[in-house]
Short mmCIF file of C-alpha atoms and ligand atoms in Angstrom, two decimals:
data_model
loop_
_atom_site.label_atom_id
_atom_site.label_comp_id
_atom_site.label_asym_id
_atom_site.label_seq_id
_atom_site.Cartn_x
_atom_site.Cartn_y
_atom_site.Cartn_z
CA MET A 1 98.81 132.69 -102.51
CA ARG A 2 95.80 134.91 -103.04
CA ILE A 3 92.13 135.49 -102.31
CA VAL A 4 90.27 134.12 -105.33
CA ASP A 5 86.79 135.37 -104.49
CA ILE A 6 84.63 136.75 -101.68
CA ARG A 7 80.94 135.86 -101.70
CA GLU A 8 78.10 136.90 -99.42
CA THR A 9 74.44 136.22 -98.91
CA SER A 10 71.69 137.45 -96.60
CA ILE A 11 69.82 134.98 -94.40
CA ALA A 12 66.62 135.69 -92.45
CA LEU A 13 66.81 134.97 -88.73
CA LYS A 14 63.13 133.94 -88.49
CA SER A 15 62.92 134.81 -84.78
CA ASP A 16 59.71 135.76 -82.98
CA LEU A 17 61.55 137.30 -80.01
CA ARG A 18 61.27 140.82 -78.72
CA ASN A 19 63.24 142.77 -76.12
CA ALA A 20 62.24 146.03 -74.41
CA VAL A 21 62.81 148.01 -77.62
CA PHE A 22 62.13 146.02 -80.78
CA ASP A 23 61.19 142.63 -82.28
CA PHE A 24 63.35 140.45 -84.52
CA SER A 25 60.69 139.62 -87.13
CA GLU A 26 62.60 141.27 -90.01
CA MET A 27 66.12 140.49 -88.79
CA THR A 28 68.66 139.20 -91.30
CA THR A 29 72.39 138.52 -91.19
CA SER A 30 75.13 138.50 -93.82
CA VAL A 31 77.12 135.31 -94.29
CA VAL A 32 80.50 135.69 -95.98
CA ALA A 33 82.95 133.23 -97.59
CA VAL A 34 86.53 134.27 -98.38
CA ILE A 35 87.90 131.74 -100.86
CA THR A 36 91.67 131.31 -101.29
CA ASP A 37 93.84 129.33 -103.71
CA VAL A 38 95.54 127.47 -100.82
CA ILE A 39 94.75 123.76 -100.94
CA ARG A 40 94.24 121.75 -97.73
CA ASP A 41 92.91 118.17 -97.79
CA GLY A 42 92.47 118.48 -101.54
CA LYS A 43 90.17 121.53 -101.35
CA PRO A 44 90.68 125.31 -101.51
CA VAL A 45 90.74 126.89 -98.04
CA ALA A 46 87.71 129.12 -97.42
CA GLY A 47 87.09 131.31 -94.39
CA PHE A 48 83.57 132.06 -93.13
CA ALA A 49 81.86 134.57 -90.87
CA PHE A 50 78.46 136.12 -90.25
CA ASN A 51 77.60 139.53 -88.91
CA SER A 52 76.63 138.37 -85.40
CA THR A 53 73.12 139.24 -84.18
CA GLY A 54 71.00 142.36 -83.99
CA ARG A 55 72.28 144.26 -87.06
CA TYR A 56 70.78 143.66 -90.47
CA ALA A 57 72.58 142.07 -93.42
CA CYS A 58 74.88 144.52 -95.20
CA GLY A 59 75.64 142.89 -98.54
CA ALA A 60 75.12 146.12 -100.50
CA GLN A 61 78.19 147.80 -98.95
CA MET A 62 80.22 144.61 -99.31
CA ARG A 63 79.37 144.26 -103.00
CA ALA A 64 79.74 147.94 -103.85
CA ARG A 65 83.01 148.74 -102.07
CA PHE A 66 84.76 146.28 -99.76
CA ILE A 67 84.86 143.09 -101.83
CA PRO A 68 85.99 144.91 -105.04
CA ARG A 69 88.74 146.74 -103.11
CA ILE A 70 90.19 143.46 -101.84
CA LEU A 71 89.90 141.66 -105.17
CA LYS A 72 91.49 144.59 -107.04
CA ALA A 73 94.47 144.88 -104.64
CA PRO A 74 97.78 143.24 -105.65
CA PRO A 75 97.51 139.82 -103.88
CA GLU A 76 100.96 140.15 -102.24
CA SER A 77 99.86 143.46 -100.60
CA LEU A 78 97.39 141.48 -98.45
CA LEU A 79 99.88 138.89 -97.17
CA ASP A 80 102.13 138.62 -94.10
CA VAL A 81 105.86 139.31 -94.35
CA ALA A 82 106.65 135.69 -95.21
CA GLY A 83 104.05 135.83 -98.00
CA SER A 84 102.60 132.55 -96.77
CA ASN A 85 99.32 133.67 -95.19
CA LEU A 86 96.70 136.43 -95.25
CA ASP A 87 97.40 139.48 -93.08
CA PRO A 88 93.98 140.66 -91.81
CA GLU A 89 95.45 144.01 -90.68
CA LYS A 90 96.47 144.74 -94.29
CA ILE A 91 93.09 143.54 -95.57
CA LEU A 92 91.35 145.90 -93.11
CA ALA A 93 93.51 148.81 -94.32
CA CYS A 94 92.68 147.89 -97.92
CA MET A 95 88.92 147.96 -97.20
CA MET A 96 89.27 151.34 -95.42
CA GLN A 97 90.73 153.12 -98.45
CA ARG A 98 88.73 156.23 -99.41
CA GLU A 99 86.47 155.90 -96.32
CA LYS A 100 85.62 159.12 -94.49
CA PRO A 101 86.31 159.19 -90.70
CA GLY A 102 83.34 158.67 -88.34
CA GLY A 103 79.85 157.33 -89.11
CA HIS A 104 80.94 153.81 -88.35
CA THR A 105 78.00 151.42 -88.64
CA GLU A 106 77.37 152.11 -92.28
CA ARG A 107 80.54 150.07 -92.91
CA SER A 108 81.87 148.60 -89.64
CA VAL A 109 79.58 145.55 -89.77
CA ALA A 110 80.33 144.77 -93.42
CA ILE A 111 84.08 145.27 -92.98
CA GLY A 112 84.20 143.38 -89.67
CA THR A 113 82.36 140.38 -91.08
CA ILE A 114 84.70 140.10 -94.07
CA GLU A 115 87.69 140.62 -91.75
CA VAL A 116 86.64 137.80 -89.40
CA ALA A 117 86.15 135.48 -92.41
CA CYS A 118 89.74 136.32 -93.42
CA TRP A 119 90.89 135.30 -89.93
CA ASP A 120 89.04 131.98 -90.28
CA ALA A 121 90.90 131.36 -93.55
CA ALA A 122 94.23 132.49 -92.05
CA ALA A 123 93.81 130.20 -89.04
CA LYS A 124 92.97 127.24 -91.29
CA ILE A 125 96.04 127.99 -93.43
CA ALA A 126 98.18 128.18 -90.26
CA GLY A 127 96.61 124.93 -88.99
CA LEU A 128 95.57 126.64 -85.74
CA PRO A 129 92.26 127.21 -83.99
CA LEU A 130 91.42 130.91 -84.29
CA HIS A 131 92.03 131.65 -80.59
CA ALA A 132 95.60 130.31 -80.90
CA LEU A 133 96.30 132.54 -83.92
CA ILE A 134 94.84 135.58 -82.12
CA ALA A 135 96.98 134.81 -79.04
CA LYS A 136 100.08 134.45 -81.21
CA LYS A 137 99.50 137.85 -82.77
CA TYR A 138 98.12 139.89 -79.85
CA ASN A 139 98.55 138.07 -76.53
CA LYS A 140 102.11 136.66 -76.32
CA ASN A 141 100.78 133.24 -77.27
CA LYS A 142 98.67 133.02 -74.12
CA TYR A 143 95.10 131.85 -74.55
CA LEU A 144 92.39 130.42 -72.33
CA SER A 145 91.52 126.75 -72.82
CA LYS A 146 88.05 127.31 -71.35
CA VAL A 147 86.05 130.48 -70.74
CA PRO A 148 83.21 131.48 -68.39
CA CYS A 149 79.98 131.41 -70.37
CA TYR A 150 76.76 133.02 -69.16
CA VAL A 151 73.35 132.58 -70.73
CA GLY A 152 71.09 135.34 -72.02
CA GLY A 153 67.33 134.90 -71.79
CA GLY A 154 64.36 136.17 -69.83
CA TRP A 155 62.78 137.66 -72.96
CA TYR A 156 59.25 138.95 -72.88
CA ALA A 157 56.58 136.85 -74.54
CA PRO A 158 52.78 136.95 -74.50
CA GLY A 159 51.51 134.98 -71.51
CA LYS A 160 54.99 134.64 -70.00
CA GLY A 161 54.82 135.35 -66.28
CA ILE A 162 57.11 134.72 -63.33
CA PRO A 163 56.50 130.92 -63.18
CA GLU A 164 57.51 130.62 -66.86
CA LEU A 165 60.59 132.80 -66.25
CA LEU A 166 61.65 130.59 -63.34
CA ALA A 167 61.13 127.46 -65.43
CA GLU A 168 63.38 128.99 -68.10
CA ILE A 169 66.11 129.74 -65.54
CA ARG A 170 65.87 126.20 -64.10
CA GLU A 171 66.19 124.75 -67.60
CA LYS A 172 69.31 126.82 -68.37
CA PHE A 173 70.95 125.90 -65.08
CA ASP A 174 70.17 122.22 -65.79
CA GLN A 175 72.05 122.71 -69.10
CA GLY A 176 75.19 123.70 -67.16
CA TYR A 177 74.95 127.51 -67.03
CA ARG A 178 75.58 129.21 -63.68
CA THR A 179 74.98 132.89 -64.56
CA MET A 180 71.91 134.23 -66.37
CA LYS A 181 70.94 137.58 -67.86
CA ILE A 182 67.26 138.52 -68.13
CA LYS A 183 65.55 141.42 -69.90
CA VAL A 184 64.14 144.41 -68.04
CA GLY A 185 62.27 147.46 -69.28
CA GLY A 186 59.40 145.72 -71.05
CA MET A 187 57.02 146.05 -68.07
CA SER A 188 56.42 148.47 -65.22
CA ILE A 189 59.21 148.92 -62.66
CA PRO A 190 57.34 147.04 -59.86
CA GLU A 191 56.61 144.16 -62.27
CA ASP A 192 60.25 143.99 -63.40
CA VAL A 193 61.51 144.21 -59.81
CA ALA A 194 59.22 141.29 -58.93
CA ARG A 195 60.78 139.29 -61.80
CA VAL A 196 64.28 140.13 -60.55
CA GLU A 197 63.41 139.20 -56.95
CA ALA A 198 61.90 135.87 -58.02
CA ALA A 199 64.92 135.08 -60.20
CA LEU A 200 67.31 135.99 -57.38
CA LYS A 201 65.44 133.81 -54.94
CA LEU A 202 65.79 130.86 -57.29
CA ILE A 203 69.44 131.48 -58.23
CA GLY A 204 70.44 132.41 -54.69
CA ASP A 205 73.38 134.67 -55.61
CA SER A 206 73.19 138.23 -56.96
CA ALA A 207 76.61 137.75 -58.66
CA ARG A 208 74.92 135.19 -60.95
CA LEU A 209 72.06 137.34 -62.24
CA ALA A 210 72.43 140.22 -64.71
CA VAL A 211 69.70 142.37 -66.31
CA ASP A 212 69.58 143.95 -69.78
CA ALA A 213 67.50 147.04 -70.63
CA ASN A 214 68.57 147.14 -74.31
CA ALA A 215 69.11 150.90 -74.29
CA GLY A 216 65.37 151.53 -74.19
CA PHE A 217 65.10 154.06 -71.35
CA ASP A 218 64.73 157.82 -71.39
CA ARG A 219 66.45 159.78 -68.60
CA GLU A 220 63.61 159.55 -66.09
CA ARG A 221 63.16 155.81 -66.52
CA ALA A 222 66.91 155.04 -66.59
CA LEU A 223 67.39 156.80 -63.26
CA ALA A 224 64.25 155.21 -61.77
CA TYR A 225 65.38 151.71 -62.77
CA ALA A 226 68.90 152.40 -61.44
CA LYS A 227 67.43 153.40 -58.08
CA ALA A 228 65.07 150.41 -58.00
CA LEU A 229 67.72 147.83 -58.99
CA ALA A 230 70.72 149.20 -57.06
CA PRO A 231 69.95 147.41 -53.75
CA TYR A 232 70.10 143.98 -55.42
CA ARG A 233 73.78 144.40 -56.42
CA LEU A 234 73.35 142.31 -59.58
CA ARG A 235 76.23 140.94 -61.70
CA TRP A 236 75.59 143.84 -64.08
CA PHE A 237 72.90 146.25 -65.32
CA GLU A 238 73.20 146.26 -69.11
CA GLU A 239 72.50 149.23 -71.41
CA PRO A 240 70.53 151.47 -69.05
CA THR A 241 70.88 154.34 -71.56
CA ASP A 242 71.22 155.13 -75.24
CA PRO A 243 74.71 153.86 -76.16
CA LEU A 244 75.89 157.34 -77.19
CA ASP A 245 74.41 159.26 -74.22
CA TYR A 246 77.59 159.33 -72.15
CA ALA A 247 76.32 162.13 -69.89
CA LEU A 248 73.20 160.19 -68.89
CA LEU A 249 75.23 157.03 -68.40
CA ALA A 250 77.49 158.97 -66.03
CA GLU A 251 74.40 160.11 -64.12
CA VAL A 252 73.23 156.50 -63.81
CA ALA A 253 76.70 155.33 -62.71
CA ALA A 254 76.73 158.01 -60.00
CA ILE A 255 73.69 156.44 -58.31
CA TYR A 256 74.22 152.80 -59.29
CA GLU A 257 77.16 151.33 -57.43
CA ALA A 258 77.07 147.73 -58.74
CA PRO A 259 78.53 146.95 -62.20
CA ILE A 260 77.09 148.42 -65.41
CA GLY A 261 77.52 146.69 -68.78
CA THR A 262 77.38 148.46 -72.15
CA GLY A 263 79.09 148.83 -75.53
CA GLU A 264 77.41 146.28 -77.82
CA ASN A 265 76.02 149.19 -79.84
CA LEU A 266 79.30 151.08 -80.21
CA PHE A 267 81.29 150.23 -83.31
CA SER A 268 84.69 151.87 -83.19
CA THR A 269 87.72 152.26 -80.97
CA GLN A 270 86.94 155.98 -80.69
CA ASP A 271 83.38 155.25 -79.49
CA VAL A 272 84.72 152.96 -76.74
CA LYS A 273 87.32 155.59 -75.82
CA ASN A 274 84.53 158.17 -75.46
CA LEU A 275 82.50 155.69 -73.42
CA ILE A 276 85.22 155.05 -70.84
CA THR A 277 86.30 158.70 -70.79
CA PHE A 278 82.92 160.41 -70.50
CA GLY A 279 80.43 157.69 -69.43
CA GLY A 280 81.29 157.71 -65.73
CA LEU A 281 82.24 154.05 -65.95
CA ARG A 282 84.56 152.38 -63.45
CA ALA A 283 87.48 150.22 -64.58
CA ASP A 284 87.33 148.15 -61.38
CA ARG A 285 83.86 146.72 -62.02
CA ASP A 286 82.07 147.76 -65.23
CA ILE A 287 81.69 145.55 -68.30
CA ILE A 288 82.40 146.49 -71.94
CA GLN A 289 80.48 144.45 -74.52
CA THR A 290 81.93 145.19 -77.96
CA ASP A 291 80.58 143.04 -80.79
CA VAL A 292 83.79 142.34 -82.70
CA PRO A 293 82.50 141.27 -86.15
CA GLN A 294 80.24 144.36 -86.09
CA SER A 295 83.11 146.70 -85.13
CA TYR A 296 85.64 146.32 -87.97
CA GLY A 297 86.77 142.88 -86.77
CA ILE A 298 89.57 141.32 -84.76
CA ALA A 299 92.57 143.49 -85.72
CA GLN A 300 90.66 146.67 -84.80
CA PHE A 301 89.48 145.07 -81.56
CA GLY A 302 93.16 144.49 -80.69
CA LYS A 303 93.57 148.28 -80.90
CA THR A 304 90.44 148.91 -78.82
CA LEU A 305 91.72 146.57 -76.12
CA ALA A 306 95.18 148.19 -76.11
CA MET A 307 93.50 151.61 -75.78
CA MET A 308 91.46 150.32 -72.83
CA GLN A 309 94.51 148.81 -71.13
CA GLU A 310 96.39 152.11 -71.42
CA ARG A 311 93.52 153.61 -69.44
CA GLY A 312 93.61 151.01 -66.67
CA TRP A 313 90.96 148.61 -67.99
CA SER A 314 91.67 144.87 -67.80
CA PRO A 315 90.84 142.48 -70.68
CA GLN A 316 88.76 140.70 -68.03
CA SER A 317 86.27 143.60 -68.13
CA VAL A 318 85.32 142.75 -71.71
CA PHE A 319 82.41 140.35 -72.26
CA PRO A 320 81.84 140.66 -76.03
CA HIS A 321 78.32 140.64 -77.44
CA GLY A 322 77.39 137.65 -79.62
CA GLY A 323 76.91 134.12 -78.33
CA ASN A 324 78.70 132.40 -81.20
CA GLN A 325 81.95 130.64 -82.07
CA MET A 326 83.60 133.80 -83.43
CA THR A 327 83.15 135.47 -80.04
CA LEU A 328 84.21 132.33 -78.17
CA HIS A 329 87.60 132.33 -79.94
CA ILE A 330 87.99 136.08 -79.44
CA VAL A 331 87.40 135.69 -75.67
CA GLY A 332 89.88 132.80 -75.51
CA GLY A 333 92.57 134.40 -77.68
CA PHE A 334 92.58 137.82 -76.01
CA GLY A 335 91.95 136.42 -72.50
CA LEU A 336 88.69 138.35 -71.99
CA GLY A 337 86.25 138.05 -69.09
CA GLY A 338 83.75 135.67 -70.64
CA CYS A 339 81.36 134.76 -73.38
CA GLU A 340 77.60 134.90 -73.73
CA ALA A 341 75.30 132.22 -75.08
CA TYR A 342 71.76 132.22 -76.49
CA PRO A 343 70.96 128.53 -76.91
CA GLY A 344 68.08 127.97 -79.28
CA VAL A 345 67.29 131.67 -79.69
CA PHE A 346 68.73 132.99 -82.95
CA GLY A 347 68.16 129.84 -85.00
CA MET A 348 71.23 128.43 -86.72
CA PHE A 349 73.24 131.53 -85.75
CA ALA A 350 72.99 130.87 -82.01
CA GLY A 351 75.59 128.94 -80.18
CA PHE A 352 78.68 126.92 -80.71
CA ALA A 353 79.73 123.54 -82.13
CA ASP A 354 76.79 121.13 -82.13
CA ASP A 355 78.49 118.97 -79.49
CA ALA A 356 79.70 121.89 -77.31
CA GLN A 357 78.68 121.50 -73.68
CA VAL A 358 78.75 124.14 -70.95
CA GLU A 359 80.00 122.54 -67.74
CA ASP A 360 79.44 124.28 -64.44
CA GLY A 361 79.41 127.65 -66.25
CA TRP A 362 82.52 127.01 -68.38
CA LEU A 363 82.87 126.38 -72.11
CA LYS A 364 85.93 124.71 -73.66
CA LEU A 365 87.64 126.27 -76.68
CA PRO A 366 87.32 124.11 -79.81
CA ASP A 367 90.56 122.71 -81.22
CA ARG A 368 89.86 122.29 -84.94
CA PRO A 369 91.68 124.80 -87.22
CA GLY A 370 89.88 128.09 -87.84
CA ILE A 371 86.60 129.10 -86.19
CA GLY A 372 85.03 125.67 -86.56
CA PHE A 373 81.72 126.47 -88.26
CA GLU A 374 82.13 123.03 -89.88
CA ALA A 375 81.01 121.61 -86.51
CA GLN A 376 77.70 123.55 -86.67
CA ASN A 377 75.74 121.52 -89.18
CA ALA A 378 72.77 123.79 -89.94
CA LEU A 379 74.88 126.96 -90.24
CA TYR A 380 77.64 125.29 -92.22
CA ALA A 381 75.11 123.93 -94.70
CA GLU A 382 74.21 127.58 -95.52
CA MET A 383 77.85 128.71 -95.61
CA ARG A 384 78.85 125.86 -97.93
CA LYS A 385 76.28 127.06 -100.49
CA LEU A 386 78.58 130.04 -101.12
CA LEU A 387 81.40 127.79 -102.39
MG1 MG B 401 72.46 143.37 -74.61
#
């Protein structure tokens, strides 16, 4: 068997959202199809992926380096020992040829997106849902059949005050969610604290409300927010600092006792190692939020997780960034802490199978082979155009 072709395209997100740092008006994402010569149900098996949310499409790197490297490699060098399926670890190594160490995001998103599409193809060839294939390879065949799923929201919008925020929270809880994350940092501290207090009063449990500052604070503001938010003991305080400012993060952690979440803007195993070594984070409570398709993909994430476990961190402390089906399978297959969701926010790229339903804060793993983009009509219509 072999990979016949790899195709990619860039799709605009068309979102009018903004967080504390930037707006999404120009945001795009790369969609990838990895086409094999394996026939299932009369058609060649193709694997799909997209580069999650918040990082722009990266087709130039794919076209210039990573796709040609894979297509030029001897097909058998990319297969498992039995020669009957793709081996994503070998495909990752093939893409990494002649790449200089460090400087990860220039390539980690492009490589990770292609890698995850290879996993989708491999899982379809194996006849397994992706989480089952991940569990077979990395987790002694143990996977979760349902995962905790929290909802992200509380974005800033013109004319959106506390009543509108509370209406949004009520709507999400009516949809089955039980934990919500809202943005902070886009207003003054007293205004944001008033939003947090109102949300807490409605939700009634500080373990069910998280806040996200999107790495927008300088030192003074990060410390001021940490002091202001600490008494509420929220589920977590996300990205209080620049993702690479480990010293400032350690300062925040020293005065903020409740959990801190971060890591969605770190793209390598070494970055996460630096984070947990130098960021003052605490393995017994803090949350690591790697975005797997943006960080070289699933095989590399297996290494990141093993590195974390060697240092006393549980897989349960990982809540990967990206409310999508790729992340859902990754949470289920590796037995991670939970999954996020952004229903209706990032257009066709948000969410799970069209009929997926969050029940009392839990989301079931899909059971069709692969990732299951075929059950997301709008997204799959775009992916199918690549065939
Ligand atoms: Mg975030």
